[in-house]
Coordinates of C-alpha atoms in Angstrom, one line a residue:
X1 CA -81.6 -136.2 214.1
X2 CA -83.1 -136.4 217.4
X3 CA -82.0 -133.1 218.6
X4 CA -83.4 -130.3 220.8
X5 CA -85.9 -129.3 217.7
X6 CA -87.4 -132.6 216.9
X7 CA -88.6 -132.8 220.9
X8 CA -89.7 -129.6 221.1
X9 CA -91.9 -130.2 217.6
X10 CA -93.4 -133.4 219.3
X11 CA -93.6 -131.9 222.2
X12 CA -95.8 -128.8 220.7
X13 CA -97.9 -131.0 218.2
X14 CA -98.0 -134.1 220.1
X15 CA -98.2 -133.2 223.8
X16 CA -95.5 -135.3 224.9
X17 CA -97.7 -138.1 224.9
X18 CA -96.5 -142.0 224.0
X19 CA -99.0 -142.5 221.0
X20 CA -99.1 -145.1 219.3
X21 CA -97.7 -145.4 216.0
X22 CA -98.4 -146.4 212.3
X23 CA -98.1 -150.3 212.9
X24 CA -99.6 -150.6 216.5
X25 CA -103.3 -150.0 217.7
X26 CA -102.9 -150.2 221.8
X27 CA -103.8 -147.0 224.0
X28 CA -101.0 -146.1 226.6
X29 CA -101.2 -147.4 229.9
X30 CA -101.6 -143.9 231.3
X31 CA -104.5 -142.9 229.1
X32 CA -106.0 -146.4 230.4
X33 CA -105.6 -145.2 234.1
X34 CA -106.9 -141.7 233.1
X35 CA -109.2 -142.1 230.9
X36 CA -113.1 -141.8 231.5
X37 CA -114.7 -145.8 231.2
X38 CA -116.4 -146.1 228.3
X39 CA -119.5 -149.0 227.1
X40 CA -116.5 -150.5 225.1
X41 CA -114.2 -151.3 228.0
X42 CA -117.0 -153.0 229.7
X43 CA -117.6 -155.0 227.2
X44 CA -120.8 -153.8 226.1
X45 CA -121.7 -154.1 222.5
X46 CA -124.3 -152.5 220.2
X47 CA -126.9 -154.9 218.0
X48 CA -126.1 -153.8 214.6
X49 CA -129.3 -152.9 213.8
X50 CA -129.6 -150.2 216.5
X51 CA -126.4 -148.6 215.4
X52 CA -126.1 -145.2 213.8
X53 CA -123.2 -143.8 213.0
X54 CA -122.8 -139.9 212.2
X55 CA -120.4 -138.2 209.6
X56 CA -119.0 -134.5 210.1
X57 CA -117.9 -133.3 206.7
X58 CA -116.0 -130.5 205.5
X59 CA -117.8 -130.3 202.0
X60 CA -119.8 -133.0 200.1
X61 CA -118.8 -135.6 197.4
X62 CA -119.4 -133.2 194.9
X63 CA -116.1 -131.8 195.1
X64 CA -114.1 -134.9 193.5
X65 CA -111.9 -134.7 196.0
X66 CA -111.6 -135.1 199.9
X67 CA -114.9 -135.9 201.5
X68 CA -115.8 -137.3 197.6
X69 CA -113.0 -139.7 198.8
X70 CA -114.0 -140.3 202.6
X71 CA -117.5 -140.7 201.3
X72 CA -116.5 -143.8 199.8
X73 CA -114.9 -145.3 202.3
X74 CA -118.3 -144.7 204.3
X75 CA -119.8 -146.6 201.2
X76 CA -117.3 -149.7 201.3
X77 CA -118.1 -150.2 205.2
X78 CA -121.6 -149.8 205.3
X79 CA -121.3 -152.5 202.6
X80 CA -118.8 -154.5 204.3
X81 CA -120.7 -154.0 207.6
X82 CA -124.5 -154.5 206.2
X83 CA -125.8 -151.7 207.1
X84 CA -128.9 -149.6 206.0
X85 CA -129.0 -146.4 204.5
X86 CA -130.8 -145.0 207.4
X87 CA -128.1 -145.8 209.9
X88 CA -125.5 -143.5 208.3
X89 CA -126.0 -139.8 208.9
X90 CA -124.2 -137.7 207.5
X91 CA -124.3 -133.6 207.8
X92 CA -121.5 -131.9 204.5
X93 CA -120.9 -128.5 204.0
X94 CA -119.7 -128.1 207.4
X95 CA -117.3 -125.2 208.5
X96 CA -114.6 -125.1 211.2
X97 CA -116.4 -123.3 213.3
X98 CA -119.5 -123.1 215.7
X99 CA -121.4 -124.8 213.5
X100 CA -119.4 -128.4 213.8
X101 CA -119.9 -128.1 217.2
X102 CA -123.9 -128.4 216.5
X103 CA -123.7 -130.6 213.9
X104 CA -122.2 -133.2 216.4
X105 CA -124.9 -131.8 219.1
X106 CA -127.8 -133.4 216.8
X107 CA -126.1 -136.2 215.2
X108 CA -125.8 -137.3 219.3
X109 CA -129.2 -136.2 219.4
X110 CA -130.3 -138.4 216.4
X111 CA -128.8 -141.4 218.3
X112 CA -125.4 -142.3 216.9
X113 CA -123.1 -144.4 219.1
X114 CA -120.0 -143.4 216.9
X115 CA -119.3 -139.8 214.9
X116 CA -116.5 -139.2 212.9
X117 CA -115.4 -135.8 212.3
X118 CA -112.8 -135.6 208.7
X119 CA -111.2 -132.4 208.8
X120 CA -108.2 -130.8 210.8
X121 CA -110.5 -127.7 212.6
X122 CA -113.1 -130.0 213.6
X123 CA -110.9 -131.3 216.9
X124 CA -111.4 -129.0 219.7
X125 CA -115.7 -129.5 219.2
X126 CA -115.2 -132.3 219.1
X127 CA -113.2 -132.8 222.4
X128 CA -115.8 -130.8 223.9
X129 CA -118.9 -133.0 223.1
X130 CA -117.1 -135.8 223.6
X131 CA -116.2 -134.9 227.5
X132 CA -120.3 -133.9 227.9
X133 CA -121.4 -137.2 226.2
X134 CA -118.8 -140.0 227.3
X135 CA -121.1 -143.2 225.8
X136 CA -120.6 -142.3 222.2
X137 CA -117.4 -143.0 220.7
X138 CA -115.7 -139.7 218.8
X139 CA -113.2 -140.5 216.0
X140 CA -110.9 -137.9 214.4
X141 CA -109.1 -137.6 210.6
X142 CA -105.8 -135.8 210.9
X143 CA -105.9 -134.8 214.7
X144 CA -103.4 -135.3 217.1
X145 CA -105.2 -134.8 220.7
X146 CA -106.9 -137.6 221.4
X147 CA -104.2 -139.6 223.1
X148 CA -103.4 -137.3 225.6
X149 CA -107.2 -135.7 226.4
X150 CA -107.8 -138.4 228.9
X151 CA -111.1 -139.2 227.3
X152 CA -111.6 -142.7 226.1
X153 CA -113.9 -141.9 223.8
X154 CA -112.0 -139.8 221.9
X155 CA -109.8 -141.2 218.8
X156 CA -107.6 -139.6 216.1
X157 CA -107.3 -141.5 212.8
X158 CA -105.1 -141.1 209.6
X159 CA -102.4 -142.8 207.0
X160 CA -98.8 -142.1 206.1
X161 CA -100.2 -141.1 202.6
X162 CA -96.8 -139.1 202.0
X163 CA -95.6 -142.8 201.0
X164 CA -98.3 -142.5 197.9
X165 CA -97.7 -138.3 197.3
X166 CA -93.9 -140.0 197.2
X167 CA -94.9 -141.9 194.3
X168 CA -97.1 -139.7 192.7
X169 CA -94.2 -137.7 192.9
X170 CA -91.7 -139.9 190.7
X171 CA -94.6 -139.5 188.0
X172 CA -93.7 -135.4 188.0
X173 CA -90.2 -135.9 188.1
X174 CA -90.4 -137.7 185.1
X175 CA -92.8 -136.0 182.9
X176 CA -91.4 -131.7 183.9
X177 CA -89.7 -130.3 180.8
X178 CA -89.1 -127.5 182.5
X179 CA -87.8 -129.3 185.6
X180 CA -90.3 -126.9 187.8
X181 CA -92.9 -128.4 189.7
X182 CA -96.0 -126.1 191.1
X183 CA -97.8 -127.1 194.2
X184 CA -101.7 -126.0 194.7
X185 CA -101.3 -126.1 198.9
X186 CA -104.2 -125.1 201.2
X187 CA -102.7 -124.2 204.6
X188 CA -99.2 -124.1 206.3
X189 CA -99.8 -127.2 208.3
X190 CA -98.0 -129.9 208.9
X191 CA -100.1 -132.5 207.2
X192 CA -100.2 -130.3 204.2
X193 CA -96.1 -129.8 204.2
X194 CA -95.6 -133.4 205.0
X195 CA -97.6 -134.4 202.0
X196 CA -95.9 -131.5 199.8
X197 CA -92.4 -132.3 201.0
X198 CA -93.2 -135.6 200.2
X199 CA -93.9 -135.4 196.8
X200 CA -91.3 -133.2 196.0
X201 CA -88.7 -135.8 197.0
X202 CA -90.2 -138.4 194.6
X203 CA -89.9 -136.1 192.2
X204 CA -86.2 -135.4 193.2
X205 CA -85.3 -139.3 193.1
X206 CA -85.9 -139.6 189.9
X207 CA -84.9 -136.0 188.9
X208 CA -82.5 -134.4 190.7
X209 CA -83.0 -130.8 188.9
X210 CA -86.3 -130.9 189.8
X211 CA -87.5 -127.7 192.0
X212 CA -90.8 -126.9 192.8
X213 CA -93.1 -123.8 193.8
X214 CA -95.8 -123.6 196.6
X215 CA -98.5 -121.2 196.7
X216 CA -101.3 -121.3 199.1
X217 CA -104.9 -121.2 198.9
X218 CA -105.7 -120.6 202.7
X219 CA -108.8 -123.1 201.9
X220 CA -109.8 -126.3 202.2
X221 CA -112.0 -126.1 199.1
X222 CA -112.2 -123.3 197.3
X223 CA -112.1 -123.9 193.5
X224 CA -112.0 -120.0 192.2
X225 CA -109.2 -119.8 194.2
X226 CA -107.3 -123.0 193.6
X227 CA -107.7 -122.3 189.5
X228 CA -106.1 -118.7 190.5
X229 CA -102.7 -120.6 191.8
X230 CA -102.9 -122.8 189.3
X231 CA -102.8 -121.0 186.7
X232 CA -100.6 -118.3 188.7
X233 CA -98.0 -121.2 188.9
X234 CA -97.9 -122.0 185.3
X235 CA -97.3 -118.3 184.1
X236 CA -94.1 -118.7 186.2
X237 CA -93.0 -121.4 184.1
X238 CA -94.2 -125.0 186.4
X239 CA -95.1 -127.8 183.7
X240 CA -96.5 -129.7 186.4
X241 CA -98.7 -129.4 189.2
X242 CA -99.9 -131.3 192.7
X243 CA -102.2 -130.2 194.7
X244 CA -103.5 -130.3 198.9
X245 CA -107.1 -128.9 198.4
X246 CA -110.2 -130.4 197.3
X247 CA -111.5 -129.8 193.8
X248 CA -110.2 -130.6 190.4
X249 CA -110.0 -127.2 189.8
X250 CA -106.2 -127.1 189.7
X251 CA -106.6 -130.3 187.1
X252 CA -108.9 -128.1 184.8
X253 CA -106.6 -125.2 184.5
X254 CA -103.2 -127.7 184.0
X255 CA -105.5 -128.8 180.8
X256 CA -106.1 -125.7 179.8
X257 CA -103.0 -124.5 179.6
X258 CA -101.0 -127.9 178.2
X259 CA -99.5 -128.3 181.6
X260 CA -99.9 -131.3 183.9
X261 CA -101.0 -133.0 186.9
X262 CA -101.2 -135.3 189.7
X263 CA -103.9 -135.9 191.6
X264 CA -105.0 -136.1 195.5
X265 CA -107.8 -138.5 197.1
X266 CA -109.6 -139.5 193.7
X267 CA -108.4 -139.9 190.3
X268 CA -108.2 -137.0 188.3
X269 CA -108.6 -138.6 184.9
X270 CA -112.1 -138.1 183.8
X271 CA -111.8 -134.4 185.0
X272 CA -108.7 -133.8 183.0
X273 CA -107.2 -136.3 180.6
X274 CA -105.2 -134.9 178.8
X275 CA -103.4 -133.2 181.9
X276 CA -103.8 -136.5 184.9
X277 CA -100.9 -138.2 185.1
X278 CA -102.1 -140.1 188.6
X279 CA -103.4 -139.8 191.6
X280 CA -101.9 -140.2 195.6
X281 CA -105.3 -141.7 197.5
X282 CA -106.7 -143.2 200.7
X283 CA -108.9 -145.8 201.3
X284 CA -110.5 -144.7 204.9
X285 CA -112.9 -147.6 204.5
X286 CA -111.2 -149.7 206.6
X287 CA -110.4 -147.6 209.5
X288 CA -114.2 -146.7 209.3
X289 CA -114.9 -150.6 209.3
X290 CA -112.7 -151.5 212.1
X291 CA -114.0 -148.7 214.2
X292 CA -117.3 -149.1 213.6
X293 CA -117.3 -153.3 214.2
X294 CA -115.6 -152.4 217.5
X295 CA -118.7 -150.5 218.6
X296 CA -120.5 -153.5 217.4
X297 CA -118.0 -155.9 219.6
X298 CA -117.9 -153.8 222.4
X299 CA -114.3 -153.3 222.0
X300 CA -111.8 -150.5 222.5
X301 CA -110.6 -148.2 219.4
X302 CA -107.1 -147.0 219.7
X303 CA -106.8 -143.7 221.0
X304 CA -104.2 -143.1 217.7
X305 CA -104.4 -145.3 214.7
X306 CA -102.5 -145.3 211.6
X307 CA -101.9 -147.8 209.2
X308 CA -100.0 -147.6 205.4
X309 CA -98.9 -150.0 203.3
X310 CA -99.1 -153.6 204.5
X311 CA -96.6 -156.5 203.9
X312 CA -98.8 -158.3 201.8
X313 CA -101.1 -155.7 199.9
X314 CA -104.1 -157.2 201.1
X315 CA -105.2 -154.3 203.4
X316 CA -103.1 -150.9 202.0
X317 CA -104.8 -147.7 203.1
X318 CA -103.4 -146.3 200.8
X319 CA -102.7 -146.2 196.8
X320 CA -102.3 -144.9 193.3
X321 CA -105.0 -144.4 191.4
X322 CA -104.1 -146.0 187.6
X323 CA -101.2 -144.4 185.4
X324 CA -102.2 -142.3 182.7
X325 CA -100.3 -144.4 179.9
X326 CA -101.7 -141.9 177.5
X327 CA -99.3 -138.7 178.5
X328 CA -96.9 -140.4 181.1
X329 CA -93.5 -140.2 180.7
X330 CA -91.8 -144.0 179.6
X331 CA -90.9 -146.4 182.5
X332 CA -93.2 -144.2 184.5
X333 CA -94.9 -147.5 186.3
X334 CA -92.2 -149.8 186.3
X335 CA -89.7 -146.4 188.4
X336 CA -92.8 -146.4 190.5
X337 CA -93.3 -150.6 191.1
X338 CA -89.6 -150.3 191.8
X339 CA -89.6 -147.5 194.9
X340 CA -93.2 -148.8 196.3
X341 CA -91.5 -152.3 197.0
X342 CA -88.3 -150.5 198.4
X343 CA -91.0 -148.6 201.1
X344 CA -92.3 -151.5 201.7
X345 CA -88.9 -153.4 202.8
X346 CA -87.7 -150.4 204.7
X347 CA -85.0 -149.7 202.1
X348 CA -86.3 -146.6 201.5
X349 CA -87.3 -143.9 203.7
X350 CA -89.1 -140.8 202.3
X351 CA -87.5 -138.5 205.0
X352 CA -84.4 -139.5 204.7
X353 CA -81.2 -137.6 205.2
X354 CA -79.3 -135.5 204.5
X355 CA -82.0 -133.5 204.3
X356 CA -82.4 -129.5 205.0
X357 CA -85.5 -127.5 205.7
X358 CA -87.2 -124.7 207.8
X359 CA -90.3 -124.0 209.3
X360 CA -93.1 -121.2 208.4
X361 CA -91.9 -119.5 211.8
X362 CA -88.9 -119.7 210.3
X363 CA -86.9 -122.7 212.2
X364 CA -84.3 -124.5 210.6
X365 CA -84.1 -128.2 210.8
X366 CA -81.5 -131.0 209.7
X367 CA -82.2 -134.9 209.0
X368 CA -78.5 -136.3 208.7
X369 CA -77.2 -138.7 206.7
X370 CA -78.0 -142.2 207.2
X371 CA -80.9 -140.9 209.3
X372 CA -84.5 -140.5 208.7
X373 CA -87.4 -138.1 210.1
X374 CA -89.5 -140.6 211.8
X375 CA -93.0 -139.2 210.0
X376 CA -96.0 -140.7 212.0
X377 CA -94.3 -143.4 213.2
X378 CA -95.0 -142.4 216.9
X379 CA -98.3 -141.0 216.1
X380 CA -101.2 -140.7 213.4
X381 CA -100.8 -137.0 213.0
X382 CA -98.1 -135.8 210.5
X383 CA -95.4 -133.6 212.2
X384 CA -93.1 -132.9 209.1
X385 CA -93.5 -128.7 208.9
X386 CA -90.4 -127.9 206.9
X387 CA -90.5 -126.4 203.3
X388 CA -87.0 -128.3 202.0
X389 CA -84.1 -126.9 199.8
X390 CA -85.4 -126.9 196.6
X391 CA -88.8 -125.7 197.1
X392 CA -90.1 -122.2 197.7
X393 CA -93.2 -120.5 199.2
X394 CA -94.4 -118.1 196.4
X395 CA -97.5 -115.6 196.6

C-alpha cells in the first residue's frame, strides 16, 4: 500500500516530516535542534494562579455541536486543573480569516501563556503569532504544521475519532431500510473524508448493500444550509443520515421527515428523538489538561499529539454517546461492544484492504488486501482524502 501515492500524500499534507503518532508524545530530534527555546524547555513553570489560558473558537456552544463539544472539555480541565473562571478566555464566533489573527493578537495581549485555536483555517495565524511571540505556547485542533515549522511553541492536536464515526456507523448499517445512507459533509478535506469514509465502512461491516450519498455544505456551521442537504438527501431516497458540520440541523430535518440519524461531537437525542440513533464524540478535555499542566510544570508539549482509545478505557478521547434503545435496530449495542474491542486489539483496522477510492482532484488510490491505510498513525492530522466505492459526491 505504500506506493508512490501514499508518499506523495504525506509528503503534500505532512511536509515530509517524522511526526509523531497516535500513541507517542516525543518531538523529533530535528525539530529539537531547530526549534526556537521556549520557557518550557528551560524548565520554567507558571504559578497556577497567574495562568490564563485563551480559546479561539469557530462558533459558540450554542450550536450543539463542535465548539458546544470543545467547550466542554475546557469545562472538565479547568475543573480538573482548579482554575477560576477569570483565567479562561475565550473569543467564539470567530472566522477563518483576519479576524483569528486578532483574536490571538489580544488574547496574547490579555496575558495568556497558552492559546488554543479549534478549527482547521485557524493554522497559518496562528503560525504567524506564534513566530512574533515565542513565550506563549500555541496549540492546534486538526492541523498538521506544527512539527515541521521549527517553532517550539507551536503544537497540533487531535484524535483518531474515525474509530467512533466507525461505530456510529454499524448503528446506520443496521437501522437503513432503504440500504442508502446520506452524509451532511462540510468541506472536501481530509479530516472530513476520513471521518465520512469511516463511517460508511461501519456501516458496510454490518451491511454490505449499504451505499451512501455525500453532499456538501461548504460550512462549518451553517444550519439553513445543512437542513437544505438534509432534506435534499432524503428526497433521493437515504433513510439515514450522518453528518461533519455543527448544528443539529440535519437531526431536525431526519425527524421531520421519519428518517434517521447519527450524530457528531454531542448527542443528538434531546434535539431529535425520535430520529438519534447515537452519536461519534470527543472528549478534548484531556489534551486540554495535559497541555495546560505542562505550562504549569514547565514541560514540553509534543509538537503532534494524538491519542484514541486506550487499552484500559480509563483515558479514551474518544466515545459514543448512549444508544437510542427506543428506534435502534436489535443487537445494535452488542454488534457495536463487539467491533470496539476488535479496534482495540488491533484485529480490526477501519482502513483496511482491499479497499478502492479517489481523490476530489481526481486520484485513484488502492489499500490491498491484508493491508491497512495507516490513518494518523504517523501524525495527528487525518490524511485519508478518498471518497470509496460505494459512496458518491452528489450536489
Amino acid at each position: 500500500m505504500r506506493r508512490r501515492v501514499f508518499s506523495v500524500l504525506l509528503s503534500a499534507v505532512l511536509m515530509a516530516t517524522a511526526l509523531t503518532g497516535c500513541g507517542g508524545s516525543a518531538d523529533t530530534a530535528d525539530d529539537a535542534q531547530t526549534a526556537q527555546e521556549s520557557p518550557e524547555k528551560e524548565g520554567a513553570g507558571i504559578a497556577k494562579e497567574d495562568l490564563k489560558v485563551g480559546f479561539v473558537h469557530i462558533g459558540d456552544p450554542s450550536d450543539m455541536g463542535y465548539t458546544y463539544n470543545h467547550d466542554q472539555g475546557t469545562q472538565k480541565m479547568q475543573e480538573d486543573l482548579g482554575l477560576s473562571d477569570d483565567q479562561i478566555i475565550n473569543k467564539f464566533n470567530t472566522p477563518e480569516d483576519a479576524q483569528c489573527d486578532t483574536a490571538l493578537r489580544e488574547l496574547v495581549d490579555a496575558g495568556c501563556q497558552i492559546i488554543f485555536g479549534t478549527s482547521f483555517g485557524f493554522e497559518d495565524y496562528m503560525l504567524e503569532v506564534a513566530r512574533e511571540y515565542p513565550d506563549v505556547q500555541f496549540c492546534h485542533a486538526t492541523g498538521y504544521q506544527a512539527a515541521s515549522s521549527g517553532l517550539s511553541n507551536m503544537h497540533d492536536y487531535f484524535t483518531p475519532i474515525y474509530q467512533a464515526r466507525y461505530l456510529s456507523g454499524i448503528a446506520a448499517g443496521l437501522k437503513t431500510e432503504t440500504d442508502k445512507l446520506g452524509y451532511v459533509a462540510a468541506f472536501p478535506y481530509a479530516e472530513v473524508i476520513s471521518g465520512l469514509t469511516s463511517f460508511y465502512l461501519g456501516a458496510k461491516s454490518v451491511n454490505p448493500d449499504v451505499t451512501m450519498e455525500i453532499q456538501y455544505t461548504n460550512a462549518w456551521n451553517d444550519p439553513k444550509k445543512e437542513s437544505e442537504v438534509a432534506q435534499a438527501l432524503i428526497d433521493s431516497g437515504c433513510d439515514v443520515l450522518s453528518q461533519h458540520s455543527d448544528s443539529t440541523a440535519a437531526a431536525t430535518t431526519a425527524e421531520k421527515n421519519g428518517a434517521w440519524h447519527v450524530g457528531y461531537n454531542a448527542d443528538t437525542i434531546a434535539a431529535a428523538p425520535k430520529a438519534s440513533l447515537i452519536s461519534a464524540c470527543i472528549d478534548w478535555s484531556i489534551y486540554l489538561t495535559e497541555a495546560v499542566q505542562a505550562v504549569i510544570d514547565g514541560e514540553e508539549i509534543p509538537a503532534d499529539w494524538c491519542q484514541g482509545l486506550s487499552e484500559d478505557g480509563e483515558t479514551d478521547t474518544i466515545y459514543l454517546s448512549p444508544l437510542n434503545e427506543d428506534i435502534a435496530a436489535e443487537g445494535t449495542q452488542e454488534a457495536i461492544d463487539e467491533a470496539e474491542e476488535k479496534i482495540r486489539s488491533g484485529e480490526v483496522q477501519v482502513f483496511q484492504g482491499p479497499l478502492k477510492g479517489v481523490s476530489p482532484e481526481g486520484e485513484e488510490f488502492e489499500v490491498k488486501e491484508g493491508e491497512h491505510f495507516p490513518e494518523q498513525e504517523e501524525a495527528s492530522a487525518p490524511t485519508w482524502s478518498y471518497i470509496v466505492d460505494g459512496c458518491t459526491v452528489v450536489g
